[in-house]
PDB file of C-alpha atoms in Angstrom:
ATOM      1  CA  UNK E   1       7.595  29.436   0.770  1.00 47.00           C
ATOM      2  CA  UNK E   2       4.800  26.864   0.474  1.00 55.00           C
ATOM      3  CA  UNK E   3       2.645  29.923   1.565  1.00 52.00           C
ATOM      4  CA  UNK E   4       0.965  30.669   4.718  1.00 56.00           C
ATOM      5  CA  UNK E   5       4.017  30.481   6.448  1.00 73.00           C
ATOM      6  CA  UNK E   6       4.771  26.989   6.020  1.00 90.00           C
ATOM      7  CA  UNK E   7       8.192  25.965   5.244  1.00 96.00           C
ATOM      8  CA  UNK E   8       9.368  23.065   2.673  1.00 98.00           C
ATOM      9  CA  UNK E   9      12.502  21.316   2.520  1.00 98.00           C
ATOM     10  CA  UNK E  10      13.200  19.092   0.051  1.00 98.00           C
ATOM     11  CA  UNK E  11      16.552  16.309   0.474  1.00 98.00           C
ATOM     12  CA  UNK E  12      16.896  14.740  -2.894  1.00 98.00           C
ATOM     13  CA  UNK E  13      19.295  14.047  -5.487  1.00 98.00           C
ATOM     14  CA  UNK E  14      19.037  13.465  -9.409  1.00 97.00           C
ATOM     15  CA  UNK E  15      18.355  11.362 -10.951  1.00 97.00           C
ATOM     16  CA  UNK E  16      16.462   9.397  -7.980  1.00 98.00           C
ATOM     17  CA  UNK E  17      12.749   8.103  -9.400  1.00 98.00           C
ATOM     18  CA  UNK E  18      11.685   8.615  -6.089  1.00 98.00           C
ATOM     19  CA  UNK E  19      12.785  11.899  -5.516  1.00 98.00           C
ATOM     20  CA  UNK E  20      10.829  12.684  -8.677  1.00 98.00           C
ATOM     21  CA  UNK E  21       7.718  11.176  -7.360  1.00 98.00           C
ATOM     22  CA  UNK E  22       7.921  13.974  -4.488  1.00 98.00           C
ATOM     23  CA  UNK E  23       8.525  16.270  -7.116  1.00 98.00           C
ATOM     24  CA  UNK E  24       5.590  15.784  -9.116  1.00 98.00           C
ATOM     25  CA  UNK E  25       3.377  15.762  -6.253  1.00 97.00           C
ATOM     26  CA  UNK E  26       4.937  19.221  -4.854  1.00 97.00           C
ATOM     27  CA  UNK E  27       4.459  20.659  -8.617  1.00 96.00           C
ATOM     28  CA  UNK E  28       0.990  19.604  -8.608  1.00 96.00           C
ATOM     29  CA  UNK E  29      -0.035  21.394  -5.587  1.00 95.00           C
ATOM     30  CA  UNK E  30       1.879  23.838  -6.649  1.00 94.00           C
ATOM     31  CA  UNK E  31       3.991  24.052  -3.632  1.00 95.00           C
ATOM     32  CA  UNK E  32       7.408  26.010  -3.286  1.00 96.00           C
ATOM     33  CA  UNK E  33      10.313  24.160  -1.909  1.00 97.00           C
ATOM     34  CA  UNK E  34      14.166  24.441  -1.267  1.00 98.00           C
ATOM     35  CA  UNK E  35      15.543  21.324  -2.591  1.00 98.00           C
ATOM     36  CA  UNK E  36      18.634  20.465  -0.889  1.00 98.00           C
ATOM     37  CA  UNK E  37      21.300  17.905  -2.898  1.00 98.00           C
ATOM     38  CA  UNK E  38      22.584  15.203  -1.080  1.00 98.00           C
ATOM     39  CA  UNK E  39      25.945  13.316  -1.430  1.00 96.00           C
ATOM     40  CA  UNK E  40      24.918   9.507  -1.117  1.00 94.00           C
ATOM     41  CA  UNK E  41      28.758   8.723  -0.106  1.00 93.00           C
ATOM     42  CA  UNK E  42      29.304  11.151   2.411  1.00 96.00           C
ATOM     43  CA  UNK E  43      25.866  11.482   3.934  1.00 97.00           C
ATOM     44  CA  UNK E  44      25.154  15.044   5.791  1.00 97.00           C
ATOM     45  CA  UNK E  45      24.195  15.595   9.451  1.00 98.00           C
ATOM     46  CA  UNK E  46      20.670  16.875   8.122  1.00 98.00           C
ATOM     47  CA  UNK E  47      19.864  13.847   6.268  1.00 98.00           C
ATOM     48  CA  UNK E  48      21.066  11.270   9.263  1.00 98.00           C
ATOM     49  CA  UNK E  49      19.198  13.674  11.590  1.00 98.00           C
ATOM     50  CA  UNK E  50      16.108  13.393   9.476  1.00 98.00           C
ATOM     51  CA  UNK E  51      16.076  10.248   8.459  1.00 98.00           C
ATOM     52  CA  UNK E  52      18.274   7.959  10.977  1.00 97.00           C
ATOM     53  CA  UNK E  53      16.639   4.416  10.355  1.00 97.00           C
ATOM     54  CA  UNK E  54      16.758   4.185   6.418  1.00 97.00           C
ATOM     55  CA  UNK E  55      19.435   7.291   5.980  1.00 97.00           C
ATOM     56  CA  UNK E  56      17.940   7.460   2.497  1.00 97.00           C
ATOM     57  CA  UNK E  57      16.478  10.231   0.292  1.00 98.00           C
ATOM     58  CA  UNK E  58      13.801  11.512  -0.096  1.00 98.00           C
ATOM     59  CA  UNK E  59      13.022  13.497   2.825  1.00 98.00           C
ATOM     60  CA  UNK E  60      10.710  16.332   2.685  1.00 98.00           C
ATOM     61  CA  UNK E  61      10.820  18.645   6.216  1.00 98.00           C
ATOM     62  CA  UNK E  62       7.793  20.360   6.646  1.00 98.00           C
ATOM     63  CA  UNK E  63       8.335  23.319   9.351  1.00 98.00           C
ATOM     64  CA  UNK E  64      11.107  21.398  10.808  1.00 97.00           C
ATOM     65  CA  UNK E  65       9.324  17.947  10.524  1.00 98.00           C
ATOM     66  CA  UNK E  66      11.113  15.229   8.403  1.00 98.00           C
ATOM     67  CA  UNK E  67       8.286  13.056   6.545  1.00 98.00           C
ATOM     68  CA  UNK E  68      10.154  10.209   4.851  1.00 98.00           C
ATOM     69  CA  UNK E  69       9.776   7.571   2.003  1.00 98.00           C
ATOM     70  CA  UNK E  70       8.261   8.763  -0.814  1.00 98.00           C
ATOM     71  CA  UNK E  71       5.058   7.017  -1.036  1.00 97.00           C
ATOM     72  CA  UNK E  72       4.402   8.163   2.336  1.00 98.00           C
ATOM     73  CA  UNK E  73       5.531  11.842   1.724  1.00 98.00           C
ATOM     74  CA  UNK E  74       3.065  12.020  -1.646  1.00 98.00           C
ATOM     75  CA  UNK E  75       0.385  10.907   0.825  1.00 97.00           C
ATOM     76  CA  UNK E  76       1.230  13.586   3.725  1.00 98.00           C
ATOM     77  CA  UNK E  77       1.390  15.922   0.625  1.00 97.00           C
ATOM     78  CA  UNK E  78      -2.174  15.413  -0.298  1.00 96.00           C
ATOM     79  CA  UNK E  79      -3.316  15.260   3.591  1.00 96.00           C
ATOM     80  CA  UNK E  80      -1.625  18.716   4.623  1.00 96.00           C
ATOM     81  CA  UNK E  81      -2.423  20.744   1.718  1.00 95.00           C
ATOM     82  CA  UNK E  82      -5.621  19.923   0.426  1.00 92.00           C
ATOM     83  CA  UNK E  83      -6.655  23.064  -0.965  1.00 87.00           C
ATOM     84  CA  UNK E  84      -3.099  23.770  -2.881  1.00 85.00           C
ATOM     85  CA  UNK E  85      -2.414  23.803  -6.561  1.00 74.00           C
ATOM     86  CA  UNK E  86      -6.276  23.268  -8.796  1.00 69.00           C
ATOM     87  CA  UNK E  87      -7.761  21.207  -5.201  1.00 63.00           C
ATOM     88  CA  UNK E  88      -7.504  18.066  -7.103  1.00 78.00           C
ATOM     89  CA  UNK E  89      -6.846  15.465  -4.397  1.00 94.00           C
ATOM     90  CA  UNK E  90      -4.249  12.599  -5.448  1.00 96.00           C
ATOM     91  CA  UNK E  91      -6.134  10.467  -3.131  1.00 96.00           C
ATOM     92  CA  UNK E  92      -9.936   9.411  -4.109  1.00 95.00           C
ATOM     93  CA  UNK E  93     -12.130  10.750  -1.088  1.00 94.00           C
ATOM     94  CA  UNK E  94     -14.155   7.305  -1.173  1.00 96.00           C
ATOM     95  CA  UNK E  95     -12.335   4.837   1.321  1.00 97.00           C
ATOM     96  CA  UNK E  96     -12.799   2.164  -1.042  1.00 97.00           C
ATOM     97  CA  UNK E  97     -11.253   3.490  -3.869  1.00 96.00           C
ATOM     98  CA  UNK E  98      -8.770   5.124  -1.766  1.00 97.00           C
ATOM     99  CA  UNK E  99      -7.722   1.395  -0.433  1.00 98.00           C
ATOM    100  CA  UNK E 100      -7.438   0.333  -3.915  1.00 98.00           C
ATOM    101  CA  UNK E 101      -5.338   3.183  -5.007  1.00 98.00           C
ATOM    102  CA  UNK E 102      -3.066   2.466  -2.086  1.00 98.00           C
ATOM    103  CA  UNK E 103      -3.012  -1.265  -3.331  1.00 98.00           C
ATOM    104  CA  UNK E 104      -1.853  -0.092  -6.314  1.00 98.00           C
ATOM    105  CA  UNK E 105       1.032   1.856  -5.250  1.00 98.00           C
ATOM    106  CA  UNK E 106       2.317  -0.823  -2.726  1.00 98.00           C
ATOM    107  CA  UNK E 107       2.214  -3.512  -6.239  1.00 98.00           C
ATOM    108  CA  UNK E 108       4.154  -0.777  -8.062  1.00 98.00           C
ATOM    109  CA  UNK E 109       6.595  -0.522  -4.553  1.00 98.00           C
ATOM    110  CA  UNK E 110       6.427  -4.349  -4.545  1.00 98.00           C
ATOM    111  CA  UNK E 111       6.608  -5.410  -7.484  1.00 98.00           C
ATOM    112  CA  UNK E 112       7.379  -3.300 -10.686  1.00 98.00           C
ATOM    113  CA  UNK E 113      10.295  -1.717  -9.045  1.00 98.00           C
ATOM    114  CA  UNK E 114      12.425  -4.879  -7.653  1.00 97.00           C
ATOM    115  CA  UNK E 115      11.908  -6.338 -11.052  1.00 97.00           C
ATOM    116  CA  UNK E 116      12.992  -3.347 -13.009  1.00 96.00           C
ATOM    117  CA  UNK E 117      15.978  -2.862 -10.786  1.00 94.00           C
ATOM    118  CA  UNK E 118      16.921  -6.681 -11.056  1.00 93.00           C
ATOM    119  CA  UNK E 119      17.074  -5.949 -15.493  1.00 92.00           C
ATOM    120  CA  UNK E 120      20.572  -4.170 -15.150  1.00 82.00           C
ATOM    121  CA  UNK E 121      21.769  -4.697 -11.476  1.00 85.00           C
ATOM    122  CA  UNK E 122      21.144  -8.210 -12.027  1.00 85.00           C
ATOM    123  CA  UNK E 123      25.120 -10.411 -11.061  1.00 84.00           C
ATOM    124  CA  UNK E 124      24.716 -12.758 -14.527  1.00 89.00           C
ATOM    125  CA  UNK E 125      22.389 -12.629 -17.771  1.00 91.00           C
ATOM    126  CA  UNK E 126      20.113 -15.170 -16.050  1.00 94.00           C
ATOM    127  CA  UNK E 127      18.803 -13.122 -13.238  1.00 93.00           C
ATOM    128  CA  UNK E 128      18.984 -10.164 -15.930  1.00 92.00           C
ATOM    129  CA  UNK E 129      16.587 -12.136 -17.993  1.00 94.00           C
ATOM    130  CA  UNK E 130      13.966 -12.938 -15.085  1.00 96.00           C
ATOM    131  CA  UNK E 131      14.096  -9.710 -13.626  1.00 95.00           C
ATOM    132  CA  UNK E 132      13.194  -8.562 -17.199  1.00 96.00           C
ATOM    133  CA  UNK E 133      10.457 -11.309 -17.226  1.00 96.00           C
ATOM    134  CA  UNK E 134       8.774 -10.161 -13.875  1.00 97.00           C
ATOM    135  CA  UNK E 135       8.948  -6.578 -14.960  1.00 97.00           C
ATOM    136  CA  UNK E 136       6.795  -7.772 -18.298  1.00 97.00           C
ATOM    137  CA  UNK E 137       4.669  -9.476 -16.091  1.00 98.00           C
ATOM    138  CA  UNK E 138       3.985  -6.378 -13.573  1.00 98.00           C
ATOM    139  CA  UNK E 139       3.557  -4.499 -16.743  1.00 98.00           C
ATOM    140  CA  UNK E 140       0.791  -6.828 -17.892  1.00 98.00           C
ATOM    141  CA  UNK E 141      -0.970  -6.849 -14.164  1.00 98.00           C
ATOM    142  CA  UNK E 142      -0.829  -2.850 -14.463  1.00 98.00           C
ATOM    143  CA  UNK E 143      -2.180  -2.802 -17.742  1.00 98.00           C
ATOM    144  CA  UNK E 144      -5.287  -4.182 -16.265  1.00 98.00           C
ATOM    145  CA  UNK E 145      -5.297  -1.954 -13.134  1.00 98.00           C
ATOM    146  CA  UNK E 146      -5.287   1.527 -15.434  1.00 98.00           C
ATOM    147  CA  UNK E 147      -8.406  -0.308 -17.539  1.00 97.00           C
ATOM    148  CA  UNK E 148     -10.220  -0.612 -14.089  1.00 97.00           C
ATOM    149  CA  UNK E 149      -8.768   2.384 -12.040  1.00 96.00           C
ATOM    150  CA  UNK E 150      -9.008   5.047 -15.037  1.00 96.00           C
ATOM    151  CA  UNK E 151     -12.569   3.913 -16.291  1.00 95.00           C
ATOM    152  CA  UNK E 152     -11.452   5.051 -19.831  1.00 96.00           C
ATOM    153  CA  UNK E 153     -10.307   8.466 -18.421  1.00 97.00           C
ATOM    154  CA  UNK E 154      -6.624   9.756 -18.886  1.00 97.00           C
ATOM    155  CA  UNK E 155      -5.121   8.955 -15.485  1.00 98.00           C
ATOM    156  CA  UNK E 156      -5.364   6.100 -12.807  1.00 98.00           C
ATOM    157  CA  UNK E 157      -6.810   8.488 -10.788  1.00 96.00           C
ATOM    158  CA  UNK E 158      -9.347   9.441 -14.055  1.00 96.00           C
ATOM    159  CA  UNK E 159      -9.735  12.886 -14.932  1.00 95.00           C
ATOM    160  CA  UNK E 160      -6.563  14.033 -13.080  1.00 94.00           C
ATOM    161  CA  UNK E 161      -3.363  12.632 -11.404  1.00 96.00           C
ATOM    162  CA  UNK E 162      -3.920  10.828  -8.876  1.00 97.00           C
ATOM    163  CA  UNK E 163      -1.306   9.307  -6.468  1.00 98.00           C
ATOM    164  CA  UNK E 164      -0.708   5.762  -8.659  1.00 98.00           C
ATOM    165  CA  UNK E 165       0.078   8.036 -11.466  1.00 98.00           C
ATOM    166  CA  UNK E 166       2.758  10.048  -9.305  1.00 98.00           C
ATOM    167  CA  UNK E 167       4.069   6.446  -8.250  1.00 98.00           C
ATOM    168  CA  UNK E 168       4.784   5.039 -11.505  1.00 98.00           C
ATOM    169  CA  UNK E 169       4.977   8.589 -13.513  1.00 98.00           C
ATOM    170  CA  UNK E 170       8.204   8.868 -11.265  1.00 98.00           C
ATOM    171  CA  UNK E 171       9.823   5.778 -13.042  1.00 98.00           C
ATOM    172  CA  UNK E 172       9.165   7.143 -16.444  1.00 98.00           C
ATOM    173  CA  UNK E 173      12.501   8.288 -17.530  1.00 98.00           C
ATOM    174  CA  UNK E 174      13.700   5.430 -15.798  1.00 97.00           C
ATOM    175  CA  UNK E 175      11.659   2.918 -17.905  1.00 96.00           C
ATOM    176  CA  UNK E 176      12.592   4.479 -21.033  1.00 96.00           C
ATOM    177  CA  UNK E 177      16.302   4.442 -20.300  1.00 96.00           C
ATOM    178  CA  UNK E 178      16.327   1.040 -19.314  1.00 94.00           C
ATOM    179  CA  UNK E 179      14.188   0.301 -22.575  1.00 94.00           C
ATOM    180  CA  UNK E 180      17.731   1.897 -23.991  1.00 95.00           C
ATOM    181  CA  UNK E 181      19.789  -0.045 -22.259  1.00 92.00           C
ATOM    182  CA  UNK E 182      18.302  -3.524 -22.312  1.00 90.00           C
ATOM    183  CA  UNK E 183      17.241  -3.166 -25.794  1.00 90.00           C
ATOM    184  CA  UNK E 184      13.253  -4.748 -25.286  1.00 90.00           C
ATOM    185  CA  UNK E 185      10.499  -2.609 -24.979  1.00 94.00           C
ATOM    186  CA  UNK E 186       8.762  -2.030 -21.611  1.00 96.00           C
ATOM    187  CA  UNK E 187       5.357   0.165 -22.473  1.00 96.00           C
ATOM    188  CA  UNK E 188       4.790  -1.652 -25.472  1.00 96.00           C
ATOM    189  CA  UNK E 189       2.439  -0.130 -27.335  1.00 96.00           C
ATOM    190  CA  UNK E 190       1.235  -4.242 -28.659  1.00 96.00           C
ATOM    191  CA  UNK E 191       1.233  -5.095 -25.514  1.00 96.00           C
ATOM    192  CA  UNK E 192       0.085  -2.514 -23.040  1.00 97.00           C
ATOM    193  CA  UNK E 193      -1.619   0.131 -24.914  1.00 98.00           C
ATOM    194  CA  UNK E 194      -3.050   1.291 -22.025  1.00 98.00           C
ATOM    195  CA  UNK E 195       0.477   2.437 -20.482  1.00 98.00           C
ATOM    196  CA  UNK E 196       2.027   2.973 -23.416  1.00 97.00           C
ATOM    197  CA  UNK E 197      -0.651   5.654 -24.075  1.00 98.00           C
ATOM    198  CA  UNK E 198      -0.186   6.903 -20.367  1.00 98.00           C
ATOM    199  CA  UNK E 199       3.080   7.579 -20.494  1.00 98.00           C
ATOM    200  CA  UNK E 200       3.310   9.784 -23.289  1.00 97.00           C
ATOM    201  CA  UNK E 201       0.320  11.566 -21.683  1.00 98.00           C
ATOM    202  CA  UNK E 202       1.913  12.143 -18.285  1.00 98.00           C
ATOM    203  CA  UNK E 203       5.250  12.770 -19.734  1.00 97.00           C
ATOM    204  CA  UNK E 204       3.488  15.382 -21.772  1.00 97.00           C
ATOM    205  CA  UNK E 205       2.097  17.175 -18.597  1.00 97.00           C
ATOM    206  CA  UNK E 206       3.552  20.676 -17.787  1.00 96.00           C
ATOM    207  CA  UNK E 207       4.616  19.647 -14.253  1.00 97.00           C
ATOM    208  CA  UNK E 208       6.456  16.217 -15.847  1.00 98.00           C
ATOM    209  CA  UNK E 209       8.256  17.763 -18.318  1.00 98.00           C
ATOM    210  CA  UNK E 210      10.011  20.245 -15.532  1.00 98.00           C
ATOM    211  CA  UNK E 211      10.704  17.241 -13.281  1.00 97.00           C
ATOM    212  CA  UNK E 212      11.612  14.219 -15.243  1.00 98.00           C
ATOM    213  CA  UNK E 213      14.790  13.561 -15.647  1.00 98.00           C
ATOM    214  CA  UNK E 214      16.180  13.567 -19.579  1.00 97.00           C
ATOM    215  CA  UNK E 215      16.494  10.450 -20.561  1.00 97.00           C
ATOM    216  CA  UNK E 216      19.517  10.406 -22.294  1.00 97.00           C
ATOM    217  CA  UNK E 217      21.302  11.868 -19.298  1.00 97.00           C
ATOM    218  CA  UNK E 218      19.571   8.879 -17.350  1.00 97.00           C
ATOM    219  CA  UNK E 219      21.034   6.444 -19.838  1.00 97.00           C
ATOM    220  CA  UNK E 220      24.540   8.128 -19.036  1.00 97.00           C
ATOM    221  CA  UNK E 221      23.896   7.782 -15.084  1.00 96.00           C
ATOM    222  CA  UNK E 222      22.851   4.215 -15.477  1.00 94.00           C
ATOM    223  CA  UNK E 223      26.174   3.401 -17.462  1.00 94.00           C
ATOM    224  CA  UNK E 224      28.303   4.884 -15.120  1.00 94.00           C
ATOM    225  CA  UNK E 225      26.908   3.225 -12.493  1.00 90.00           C
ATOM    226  CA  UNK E 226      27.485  -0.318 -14.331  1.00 88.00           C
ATOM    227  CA  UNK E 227      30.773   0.689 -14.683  1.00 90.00           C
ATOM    228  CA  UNK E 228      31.372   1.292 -10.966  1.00 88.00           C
ATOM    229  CA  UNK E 229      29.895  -1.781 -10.189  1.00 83.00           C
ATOM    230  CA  UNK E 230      31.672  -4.015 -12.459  1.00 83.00           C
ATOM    231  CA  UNK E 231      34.921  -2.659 -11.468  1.00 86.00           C
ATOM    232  CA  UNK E 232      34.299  -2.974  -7.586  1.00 81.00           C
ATOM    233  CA  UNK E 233      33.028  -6.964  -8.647  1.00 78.00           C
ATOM    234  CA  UNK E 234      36.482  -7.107 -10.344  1.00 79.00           C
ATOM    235  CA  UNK E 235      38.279  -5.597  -8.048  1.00 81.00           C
ATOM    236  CA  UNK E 236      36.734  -7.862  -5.198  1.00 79.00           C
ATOM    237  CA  UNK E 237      37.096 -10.742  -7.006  1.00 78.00           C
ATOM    238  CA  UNK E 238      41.483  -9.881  -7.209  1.00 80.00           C
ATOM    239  CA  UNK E 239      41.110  -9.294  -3.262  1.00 70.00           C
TER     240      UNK E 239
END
């Protein structure tokens, strides 16, 4: 599959942002994979098996091998096939920029992500409001890091993708739909020209535009999943 007789398994499920991070990294090694749909509700044996301290996608299984959290499985990606897809590593080969990439995905991990999830899972309009406020703020700090990282090149990782852009390029569709739903512009092109610029150039790639989720079905997912919530709040608050 992956050639050489090496054997990828992909556990994922849409629209996940970090599914599609493993996604984009597999497409641009050009790597063939079975991707294997999980139900999140009724978890299967393979997933438990193969990830039975988190018991959360993704997992990629590597000739048997379960490799999980995404970050980590982008960087085992790049380690065990170096030569796969145009040889362009995601990591730097220098340990110091490699470090600082590696900061940078940890910040996104850290930081960008709890704050965008906090802009519509937030309980009241308050925490809605900060988490929207924090996100701005990572925004801003990230702006900065693709000025320093990309040298005036395309990418964080300059000429070509390199494993921040796989991080964040993940959230894309995400972004957008919560740009959607919240009504305030995230990549604002005032703002953060920088990443507003990005994204339209990574979401423009060949290998994005078969993996990202639509956005409009995104918006949908998101909605739903408000709607679940608030009804389970109601419901608990009845009980």
């Amino acid at each position: 599959m992956a050639g050489s007789g090496d054997e990828l398994m992909l556990l994922g499920k849409w629209p996940s942002p970090f599914v599609t991070r493993v996604e984009l990294a597999l497409g641009l090694k050009g790597l063939s994979y079975e991707y294997v749909k999980q139900d999140l509700v009724n978890k299967s044996e393979l997933l438990l098996a193969s990830n039975p301290v988190h018991k959360k996608i993704p997992v990629l299984i590597h000739n048997g091998k379960p490799v999980c959290e995404s970050s980590i499985i982008v960087q085992y990606i790049d380690e065990a096939f170096p030569d796969a897809g145009a040889g362009a590593a995601l990591l730097p080969a220098d340990p110091y920029e490699r470090a600082v990439a590696r900061f940078w995905v940890a910040y996104v991990d850290d930081k960008f992500v709890p704050a965008w999830v906090a802009t519509f899972r937030g309980k009241t309009e308050e925490e809605k409001a900060e988490g929207m406020k924090q996100l701005l703020a990572a925004v801003e700090t990230l702006e900065g890091a693709l000025k320093d990282c990309s040298k005036g090149k395309p990418f964080f990782g300059g000429d070509t993708v390199g494993i921040v852009d796989v991080a964040l390029g993940g959230l894309i569709s995400w972004v957008k739909a919560t740009e959607v739903l919240a009504g305030s512009k995230i990549f604002d092109e005032e703002k953060a020209p920088l990443l507003a610029a990005w994204a339209q150039r990574f979401g423009e790639l060949d290998v994005a535009e078969k993996v990202l989720p639509d956005v409009d079905g995104v918006v949908e997912f998101a909605k739903m999943r408000l709607a679940e919530a608030a009804a389970a709040a109601a419901a608990a608050s009845k009980s």
